[in-house]
XYZ file of C-alpha atoms in Angstrom:
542
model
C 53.545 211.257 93.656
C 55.879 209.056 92.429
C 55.840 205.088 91.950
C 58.055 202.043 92.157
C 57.057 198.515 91.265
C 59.414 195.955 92.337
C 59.843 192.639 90.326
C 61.509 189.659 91.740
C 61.742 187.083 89.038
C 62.630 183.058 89.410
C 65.207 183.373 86.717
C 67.303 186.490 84.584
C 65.575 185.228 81.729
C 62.247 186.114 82.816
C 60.026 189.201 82.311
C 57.411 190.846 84.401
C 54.686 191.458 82.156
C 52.409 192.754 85.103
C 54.644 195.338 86.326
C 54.669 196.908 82.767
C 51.084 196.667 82.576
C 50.636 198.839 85.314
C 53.219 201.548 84.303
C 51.221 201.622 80.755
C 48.330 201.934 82.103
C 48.943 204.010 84.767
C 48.286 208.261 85.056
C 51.237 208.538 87.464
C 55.145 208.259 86.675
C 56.300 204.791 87.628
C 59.917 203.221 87.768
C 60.426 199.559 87.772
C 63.327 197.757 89.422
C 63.831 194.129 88.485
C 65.898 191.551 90.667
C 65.986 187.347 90.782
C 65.182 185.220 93.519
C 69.127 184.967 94.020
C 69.881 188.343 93.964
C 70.928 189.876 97.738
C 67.927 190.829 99.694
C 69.788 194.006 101.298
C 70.880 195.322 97.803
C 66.760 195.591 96.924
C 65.896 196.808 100.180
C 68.760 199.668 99.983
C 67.375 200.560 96.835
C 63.794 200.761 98.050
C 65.259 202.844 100.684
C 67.436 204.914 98.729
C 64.543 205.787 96.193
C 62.555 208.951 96.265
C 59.042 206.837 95.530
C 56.280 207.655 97.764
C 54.716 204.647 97.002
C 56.109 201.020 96.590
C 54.597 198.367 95.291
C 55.336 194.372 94.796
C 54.517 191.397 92.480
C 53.969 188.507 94.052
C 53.995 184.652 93.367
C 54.647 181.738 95.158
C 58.076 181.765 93.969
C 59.111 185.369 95.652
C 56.258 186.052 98.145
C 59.015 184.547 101.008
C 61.394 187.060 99.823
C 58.851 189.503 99.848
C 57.620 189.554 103.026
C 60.885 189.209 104.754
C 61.639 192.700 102.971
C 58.644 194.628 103.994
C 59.601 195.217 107.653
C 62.769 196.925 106.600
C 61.530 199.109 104.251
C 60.968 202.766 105.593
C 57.865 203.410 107.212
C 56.663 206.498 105.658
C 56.368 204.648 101.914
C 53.110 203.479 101.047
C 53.091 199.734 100.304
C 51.058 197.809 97.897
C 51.058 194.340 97.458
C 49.235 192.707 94.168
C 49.290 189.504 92.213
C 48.168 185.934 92.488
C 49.547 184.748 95.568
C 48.056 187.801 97.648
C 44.866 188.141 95.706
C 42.748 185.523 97.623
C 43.700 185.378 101.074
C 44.436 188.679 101.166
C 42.966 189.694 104.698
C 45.660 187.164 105.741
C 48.606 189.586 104.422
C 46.921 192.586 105.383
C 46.504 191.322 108.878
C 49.816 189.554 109.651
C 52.387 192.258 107.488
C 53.124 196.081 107.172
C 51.135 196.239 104.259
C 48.686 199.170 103.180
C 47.020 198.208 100.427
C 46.787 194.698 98.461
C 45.098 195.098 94.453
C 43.552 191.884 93.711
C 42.793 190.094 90.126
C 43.514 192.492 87.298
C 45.588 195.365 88.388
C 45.485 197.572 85.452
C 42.445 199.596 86.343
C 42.218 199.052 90.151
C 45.872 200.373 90.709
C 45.725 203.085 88.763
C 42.289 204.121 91.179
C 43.842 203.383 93.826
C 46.867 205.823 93.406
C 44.213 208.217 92.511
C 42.683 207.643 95.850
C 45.554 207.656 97.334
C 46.593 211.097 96.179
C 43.089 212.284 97.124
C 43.246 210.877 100.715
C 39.931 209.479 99.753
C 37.793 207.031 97.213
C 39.122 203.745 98.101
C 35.967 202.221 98.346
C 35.372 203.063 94.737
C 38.551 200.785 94.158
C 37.533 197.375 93.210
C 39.578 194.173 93.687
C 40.980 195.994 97.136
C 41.722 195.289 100.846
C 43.369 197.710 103.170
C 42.850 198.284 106.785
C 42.330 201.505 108.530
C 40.743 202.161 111.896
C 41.745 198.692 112.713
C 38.566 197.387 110.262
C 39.782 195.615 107.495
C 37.900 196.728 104.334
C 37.951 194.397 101.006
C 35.582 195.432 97.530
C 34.867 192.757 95.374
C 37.269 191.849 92.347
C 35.956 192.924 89.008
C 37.046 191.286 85.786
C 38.030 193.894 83.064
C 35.290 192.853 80.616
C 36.783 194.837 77.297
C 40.639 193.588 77.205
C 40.856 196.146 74.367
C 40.802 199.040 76.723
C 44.070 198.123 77.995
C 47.383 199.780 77.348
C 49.990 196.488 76.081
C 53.493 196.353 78.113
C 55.952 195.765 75.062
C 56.860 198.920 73.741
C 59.024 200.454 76.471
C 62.365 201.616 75.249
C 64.196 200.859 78.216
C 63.636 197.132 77.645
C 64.618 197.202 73.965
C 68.011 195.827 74.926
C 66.882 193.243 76.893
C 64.419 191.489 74.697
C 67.014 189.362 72.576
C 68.588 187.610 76.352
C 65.257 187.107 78.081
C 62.155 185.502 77.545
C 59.136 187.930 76.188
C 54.983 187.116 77.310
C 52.352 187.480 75.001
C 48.498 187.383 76.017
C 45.433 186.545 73.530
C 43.529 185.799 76.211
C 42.588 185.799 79.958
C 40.633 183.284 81.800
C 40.220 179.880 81.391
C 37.518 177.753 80.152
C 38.072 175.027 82.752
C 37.724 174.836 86.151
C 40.191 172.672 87.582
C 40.140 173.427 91.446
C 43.825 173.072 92.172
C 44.375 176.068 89.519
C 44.412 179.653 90.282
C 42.790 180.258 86.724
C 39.695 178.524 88.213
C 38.936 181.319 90.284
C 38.593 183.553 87.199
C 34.781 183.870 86.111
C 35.250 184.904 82.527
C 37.398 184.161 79.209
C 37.987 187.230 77.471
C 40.121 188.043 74.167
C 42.630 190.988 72.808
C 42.048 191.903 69.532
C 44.184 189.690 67.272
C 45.192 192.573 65.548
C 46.820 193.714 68.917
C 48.345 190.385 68.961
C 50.236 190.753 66.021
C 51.182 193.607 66.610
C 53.384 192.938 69.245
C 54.546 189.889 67.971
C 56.365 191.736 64.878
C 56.950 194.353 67.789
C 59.297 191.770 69.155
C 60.493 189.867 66.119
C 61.700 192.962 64.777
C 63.301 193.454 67.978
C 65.265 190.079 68.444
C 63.312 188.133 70.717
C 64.404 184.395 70.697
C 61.550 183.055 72.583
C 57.779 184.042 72.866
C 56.003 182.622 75.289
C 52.006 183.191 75.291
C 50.696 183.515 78.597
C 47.140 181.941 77.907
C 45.878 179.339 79.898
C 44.052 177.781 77.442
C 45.585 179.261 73.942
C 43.276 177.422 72.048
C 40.452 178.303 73.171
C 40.748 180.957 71.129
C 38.752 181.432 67.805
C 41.223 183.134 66.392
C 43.685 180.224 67.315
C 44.728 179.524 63.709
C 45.098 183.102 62.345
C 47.477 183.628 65.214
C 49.557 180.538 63.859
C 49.424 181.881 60.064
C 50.716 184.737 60.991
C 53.344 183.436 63.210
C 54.381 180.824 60.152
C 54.757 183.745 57.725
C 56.724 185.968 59.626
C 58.962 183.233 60.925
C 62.434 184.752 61.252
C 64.353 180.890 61.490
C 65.365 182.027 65.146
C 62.210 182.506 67.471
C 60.420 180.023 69.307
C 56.721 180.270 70.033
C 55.643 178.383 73.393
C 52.204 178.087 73.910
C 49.859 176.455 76.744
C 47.633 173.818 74.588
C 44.512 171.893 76.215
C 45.403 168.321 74.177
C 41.984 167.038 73.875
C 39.875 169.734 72.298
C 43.105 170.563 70.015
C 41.183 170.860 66.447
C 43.049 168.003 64.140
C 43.144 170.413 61.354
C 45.487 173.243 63.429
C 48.057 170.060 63.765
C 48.043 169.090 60.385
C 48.331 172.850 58.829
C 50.953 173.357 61.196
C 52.644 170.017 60.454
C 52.599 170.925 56.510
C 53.317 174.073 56.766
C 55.607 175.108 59.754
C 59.423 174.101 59.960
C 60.132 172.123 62.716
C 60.978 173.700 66.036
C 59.004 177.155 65.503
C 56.430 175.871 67.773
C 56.077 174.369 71.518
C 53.286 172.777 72.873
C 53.098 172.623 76.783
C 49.895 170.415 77.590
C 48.933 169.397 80.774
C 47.524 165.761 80.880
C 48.250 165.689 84.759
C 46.577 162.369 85.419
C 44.690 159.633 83.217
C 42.898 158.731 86.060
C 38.948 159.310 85.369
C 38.089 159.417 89.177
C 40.953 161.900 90.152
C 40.010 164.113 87.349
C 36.597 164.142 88.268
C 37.766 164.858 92.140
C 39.432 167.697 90.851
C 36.639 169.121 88.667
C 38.591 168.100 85.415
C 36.792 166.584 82.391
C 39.699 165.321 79.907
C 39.195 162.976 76.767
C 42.122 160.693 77.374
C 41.863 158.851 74.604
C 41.345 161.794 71.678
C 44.439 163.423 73.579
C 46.585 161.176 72.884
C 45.502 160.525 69.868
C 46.551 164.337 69.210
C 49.575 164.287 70.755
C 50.682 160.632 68.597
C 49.658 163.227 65.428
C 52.186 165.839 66.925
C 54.514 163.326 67.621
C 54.685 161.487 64.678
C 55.481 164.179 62.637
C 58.292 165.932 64.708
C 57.490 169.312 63.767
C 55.962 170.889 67.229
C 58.167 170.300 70.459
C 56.241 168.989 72.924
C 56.386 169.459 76.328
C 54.078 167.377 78.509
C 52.908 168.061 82.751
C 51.915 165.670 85.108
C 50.897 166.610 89.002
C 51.405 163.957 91.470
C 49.149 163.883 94.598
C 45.776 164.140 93.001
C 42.882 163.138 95.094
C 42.663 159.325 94.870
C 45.622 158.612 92.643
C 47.467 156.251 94.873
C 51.517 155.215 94.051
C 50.573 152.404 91.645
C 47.447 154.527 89.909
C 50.572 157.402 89.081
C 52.441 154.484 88.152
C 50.176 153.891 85.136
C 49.567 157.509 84.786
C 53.488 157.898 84.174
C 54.035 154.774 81.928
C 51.507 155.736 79.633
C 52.437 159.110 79.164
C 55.962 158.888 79.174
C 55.429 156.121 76.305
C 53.905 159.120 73.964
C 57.828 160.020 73.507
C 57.319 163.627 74.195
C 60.749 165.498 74.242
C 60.156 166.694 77.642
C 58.022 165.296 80.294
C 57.733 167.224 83.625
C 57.153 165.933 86.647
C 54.933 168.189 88.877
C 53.817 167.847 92.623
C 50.393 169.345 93.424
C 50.730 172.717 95.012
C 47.894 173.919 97.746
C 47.408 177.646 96.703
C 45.875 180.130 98.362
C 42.151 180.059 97.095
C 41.606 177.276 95.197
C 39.054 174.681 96.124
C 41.517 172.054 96.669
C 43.177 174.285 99.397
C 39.969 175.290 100.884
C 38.586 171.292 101.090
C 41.895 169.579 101.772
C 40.246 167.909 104.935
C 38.588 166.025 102.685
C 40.979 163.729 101.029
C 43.346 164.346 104.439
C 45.940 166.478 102.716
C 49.302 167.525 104.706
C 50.968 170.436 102.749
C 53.985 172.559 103.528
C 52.366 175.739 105.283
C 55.089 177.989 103.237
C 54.981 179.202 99.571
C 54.949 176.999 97.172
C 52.312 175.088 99.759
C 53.595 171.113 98.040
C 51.742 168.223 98.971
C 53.137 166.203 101.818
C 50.590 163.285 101.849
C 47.579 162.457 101.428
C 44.867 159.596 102.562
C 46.192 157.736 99.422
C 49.901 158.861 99.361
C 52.002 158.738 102.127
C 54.982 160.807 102.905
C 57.413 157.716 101.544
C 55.274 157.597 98.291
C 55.590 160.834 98.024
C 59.547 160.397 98.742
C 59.853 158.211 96.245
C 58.018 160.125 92.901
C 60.622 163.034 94.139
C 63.692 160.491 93.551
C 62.127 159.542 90.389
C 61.301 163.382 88.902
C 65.428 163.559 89.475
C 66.058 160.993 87.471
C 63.426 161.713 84.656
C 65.529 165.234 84.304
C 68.533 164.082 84.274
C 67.785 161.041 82.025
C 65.324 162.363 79.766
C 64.665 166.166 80.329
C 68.064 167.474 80.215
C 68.657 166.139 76.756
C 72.101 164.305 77.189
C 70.504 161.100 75.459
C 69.401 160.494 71.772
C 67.405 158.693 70.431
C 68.595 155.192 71.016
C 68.946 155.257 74.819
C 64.926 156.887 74.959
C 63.987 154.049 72.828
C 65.537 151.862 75.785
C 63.312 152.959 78.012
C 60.387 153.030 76.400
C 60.887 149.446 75.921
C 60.855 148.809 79.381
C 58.041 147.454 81.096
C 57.733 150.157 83.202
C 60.003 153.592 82.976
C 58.460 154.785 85.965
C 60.575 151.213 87.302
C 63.641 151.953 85.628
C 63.775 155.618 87.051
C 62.962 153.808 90.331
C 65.586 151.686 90.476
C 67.701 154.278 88.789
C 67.544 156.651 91.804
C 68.348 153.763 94.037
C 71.097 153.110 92.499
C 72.392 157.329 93.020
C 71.769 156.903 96.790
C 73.398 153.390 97.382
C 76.791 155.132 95.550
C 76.078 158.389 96.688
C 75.910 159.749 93.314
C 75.852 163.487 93.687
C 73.248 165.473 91.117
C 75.172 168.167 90.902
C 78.779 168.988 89.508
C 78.857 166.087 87.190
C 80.045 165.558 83.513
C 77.886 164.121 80.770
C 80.238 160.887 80.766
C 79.148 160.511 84.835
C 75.861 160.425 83.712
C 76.162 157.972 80.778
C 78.226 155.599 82.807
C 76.350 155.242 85.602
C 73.597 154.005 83.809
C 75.428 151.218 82.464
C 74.082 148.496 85.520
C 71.153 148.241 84.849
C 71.658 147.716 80.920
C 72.029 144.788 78.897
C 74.878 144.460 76.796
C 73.022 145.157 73.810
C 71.320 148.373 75.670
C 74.743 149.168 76.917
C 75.993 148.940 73.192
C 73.249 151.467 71.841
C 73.951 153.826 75.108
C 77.574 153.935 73.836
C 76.340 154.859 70.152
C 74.134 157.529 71.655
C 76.965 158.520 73.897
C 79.474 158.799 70.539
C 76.881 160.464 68.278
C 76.174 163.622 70.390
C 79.550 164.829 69.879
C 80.566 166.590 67.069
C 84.170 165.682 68.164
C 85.819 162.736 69.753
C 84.274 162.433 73.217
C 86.356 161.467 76.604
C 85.771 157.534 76.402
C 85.051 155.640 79.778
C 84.371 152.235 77.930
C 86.692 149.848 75.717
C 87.190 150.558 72.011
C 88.091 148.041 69.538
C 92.109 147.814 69.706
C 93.002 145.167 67.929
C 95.171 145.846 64.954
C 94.510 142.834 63.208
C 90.733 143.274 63.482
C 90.932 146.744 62.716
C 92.865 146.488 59.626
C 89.799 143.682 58.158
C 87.391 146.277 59.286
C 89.647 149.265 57.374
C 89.987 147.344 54.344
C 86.326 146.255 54.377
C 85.156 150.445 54.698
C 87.886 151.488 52.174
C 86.302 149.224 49.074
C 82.983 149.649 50.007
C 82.599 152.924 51.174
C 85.845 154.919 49.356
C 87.011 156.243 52.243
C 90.895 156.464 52.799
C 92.434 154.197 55.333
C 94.367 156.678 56.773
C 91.542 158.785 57.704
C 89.995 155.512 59.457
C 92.864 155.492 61.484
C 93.527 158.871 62.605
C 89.728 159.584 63.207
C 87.398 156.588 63.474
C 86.150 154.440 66.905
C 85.468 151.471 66.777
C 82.951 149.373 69.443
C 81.769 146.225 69.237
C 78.467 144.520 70.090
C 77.771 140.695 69.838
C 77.430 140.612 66.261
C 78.484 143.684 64.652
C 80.732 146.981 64.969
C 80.131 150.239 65.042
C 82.402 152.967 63.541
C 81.874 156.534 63.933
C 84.067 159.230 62.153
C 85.104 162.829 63.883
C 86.348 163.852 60.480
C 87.263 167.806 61.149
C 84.423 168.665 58.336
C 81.967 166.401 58.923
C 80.455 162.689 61.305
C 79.868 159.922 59.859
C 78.753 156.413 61.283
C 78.879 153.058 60.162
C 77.604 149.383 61.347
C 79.006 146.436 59.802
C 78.061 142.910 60.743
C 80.413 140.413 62.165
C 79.934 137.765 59.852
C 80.886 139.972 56.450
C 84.483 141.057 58.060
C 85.374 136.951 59.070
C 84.363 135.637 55.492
């Protein structure tokens, strides 16, 4: 019997690590295809077709399980298909019922699938599967899931030599754990009964496995990464193997981060080598109780002003709009007061129904509409109404292209924060996109810089244009006025050339010059190095 597990990713860059599981842990020969979300749905299903796999199987999330299921019905009827993953795991009567499926493995595949194929080759045993739901005789039969208890018994995904190649270009998943501590009922992780660890010895050993093999980014795929005991041995280890070119992205829970982890990591790591993704997702204390979620606002942020202050860890903050009870001007707050802990990225998330969770299964109760297809986003709620929800969208666009993307330094973010509201300033920021018809696509960084200018003050409009000069390395397009006066130029020259030693013809060929109401700024895109300069107003008219 042979196998094929299919893979459709959301990006290139991705990996599968479930699909590999399965193959390693599997007593059958398996081949895995891998494809993207863009990629031509008749090119996969003509390789389905064209393969001589008895049995095909699929990995499915809310980001391909469209795809998916528009595939099955063209795939040839005598293969054997198996659905498995998190977005068929707990509806999956649902699937089994309403596609050409034969089989669905739910939870933890590794030892249920490899049963299962067993059974399959046997023509019998499938009720010895667990975690399954098939249908035969028109009776739809589904065994209970069982968590795999000993995470040591399973065979890791990272050593296949077919992937060697790959691992510098795409991004590589580690686990230390599975499970979650919380139980946060809009989260899929909620639904798992258990947090269990790999030996840390494992862990290591696939993290040389892939620093030795060029990986650039290694992302741990732990819910709650430190939950783990062995949270700071993990981090030693990383520290003294660091290779100056891998990233390490973990999934942090902000308020029960130990103190001690930051500071050893801020006096010991260079900066960059680490990235913090921590969900705050609302500082409301009534929607986080709603949504079973017990957070100490105030000790995370006092965490998270220790990561920031030192700049060593990148951090990368989530919110979810849509929680139960969080009206437009309670995410208001929410937003301000995050966004004013300066992480480098904040994103902007919209609460998704999934299949299974509590939030899903009571949505009556806080009168949730939700799209009916994958991802399953909020529409509205009793609190938030379609045009709330209409406007946090126009604002998420703006907070990535204005903060997110990284076209700004620091000057412009410090603008904002300054604000009395940023979640106002992106507000009135999108307004301004539709009433010109700004497109969000196909622009250059100077569109995005200039279009900003309107709601600036000429001082903020001053520091936008020093932010604007300093990215570049070399002279920039210009869409404002430069200092052109020759007269004024030559003062300013002179002034630079006996205090700073710097030859005036270099200031002319290289400098530009802007001016704000009391001083000038002159930046140099010298072919070896940038320099910048501010001089006040009053020294160059003595």
């Amino acid at each position: 019997m042979k196998v094929l597990l299919i893979s459709i990713n959301a990006k290139y860059i991705h990996t599968n690590n479930a699909v590999r599981l399965l193959k390693a842990n599997s007593d059958f020969p398996i081949e895995i295809l891998e494809y993207t979300i863009k990629d031509d749905p008749s090119l996969i299903i003509d390789n389905i077709n064209k393969s001589d796999a008895n049995v095909v199987g699929f990995s499915c999330y809310i980001w391909n399980i469209t795809i998916i299921t528009s595939l099955l019905e063209h795939i040839n009827s005598e293969k054997i298909i198996i659905l498995g993953g998190p977005e068929v795991s707990y509806e999956s009567k649902h699937f089994i019922h309403n596609y050409p499926i034969d089989y669905i493995v739910k939870g933890e595949g590794e030892i249920s699938f490899n049963r299962l194929l067993h059974a399959i080759e046997l023509g019998s045993g499938f009720e010895e599967v667990t975690g399954l739901t098939y249908q035969k005789n028109d009776h739809i039969y589904d065994t209970d899931i069982v968590e795999i208890a000993d995470l040591a018994t399973i065979t890791p995904a990272y050593f296949f030599e077919e992937d060697i190649e790959h691992i510098p270009n795409k991004i590589a998943y580690i686990e230390s754990s599975r499970g979650c501590p919380y139980h946060c009922s809009y989260c899929l992780s909620s639904l798992e009964k258990t947090v269990r660890f790999f030996p840390v010895e494992s862990v290591k050993e696939a993290i040389l496995y892939l620093l030795n093999h060029g990986s650039k980014t290694i992302k741990f795929l732990d819910r709650t990464f430190n939950a783990n005991k062995n949270t700071l041995d993990i981090l030693q280890f990383i520290i003294e193997h660091n290779n100056n070119q891998t990233v390490f992205q973990f999934e942090i829970t902000g308020d029960i981060l130990s103190p001690d982890i930051i500071n050893y990591i801020n006096n010991n790591a260079p900066s960059g080598l680490f990235r913090f993704e921590i969900g705050i997702q609302s500082i409301n204390y009534d929607t986080n109780f709603l949504v079973d979620r017990f957070q100490d606002t105030d000790k995370l942020f006092s965490n998270i002003r220790l990561i920031q202050n030192a700049k060593i860890i990148d951090l990368h903050l989530d919110l979810i709009a849509g929680l139960p009870q969080e009206n437009l001007e309670s995410f208001k707050n929410t937003f301000d007061e995050v966004f004013r802990l300066g992480a480098k990225e904040l994103q902007l998330g919209f609460l998704k129904m999934l299949r299974g969770t509590k939030i899903r299964i009571e949505a009556d109760k806080h009168q949730y509409t939700f799209s009916q297809e994958a991802p399953y986003q909020i529409i509205s709620n009793n609190v938030l109404s379609k045009d709330d929800v209409a406007l946090i969208h126009d604002v998420e666009h703006m907070l990535e292209l204005y903060h997110n993307k990284g076209y700004f330094m620091e000057r412009f973010h410090q603008i904002i924060l300054n604000k009395p509201s940023p979640f106002a300033f992106f507000e009135q920021l999108a307004k301004l996109y539709k009433t010109h018809n700004y497109s969000m696509h196909g622009y250059q960084v100077d569109d995005v810089y200039q279009r900003v200018f309107p709601l600036l003050s000429p001082h903020e409009q001053y520091l936008t244009k020093q932010d604007y000069l300093l990215r570049s390395n070399i002279k920039p397009k210009l869409f404002f006025e430069t200092i052109k006066d020759k007269v004024l130029k030559q003062k300013l020259f002179t002034h630079m050339m006996e205090t700073y030693q710097i030859d005036i013809n270099v200031l002319y060929k290289y400098s530009v010059v802007i001016h704000s109401s009391d001083e000038y700024f002159i930046i140099l895109y010298h072919p070896t190095n940038k320099q910048y300069y501010t001089i006040k107003e009053d020294i160059i008219n003595k």
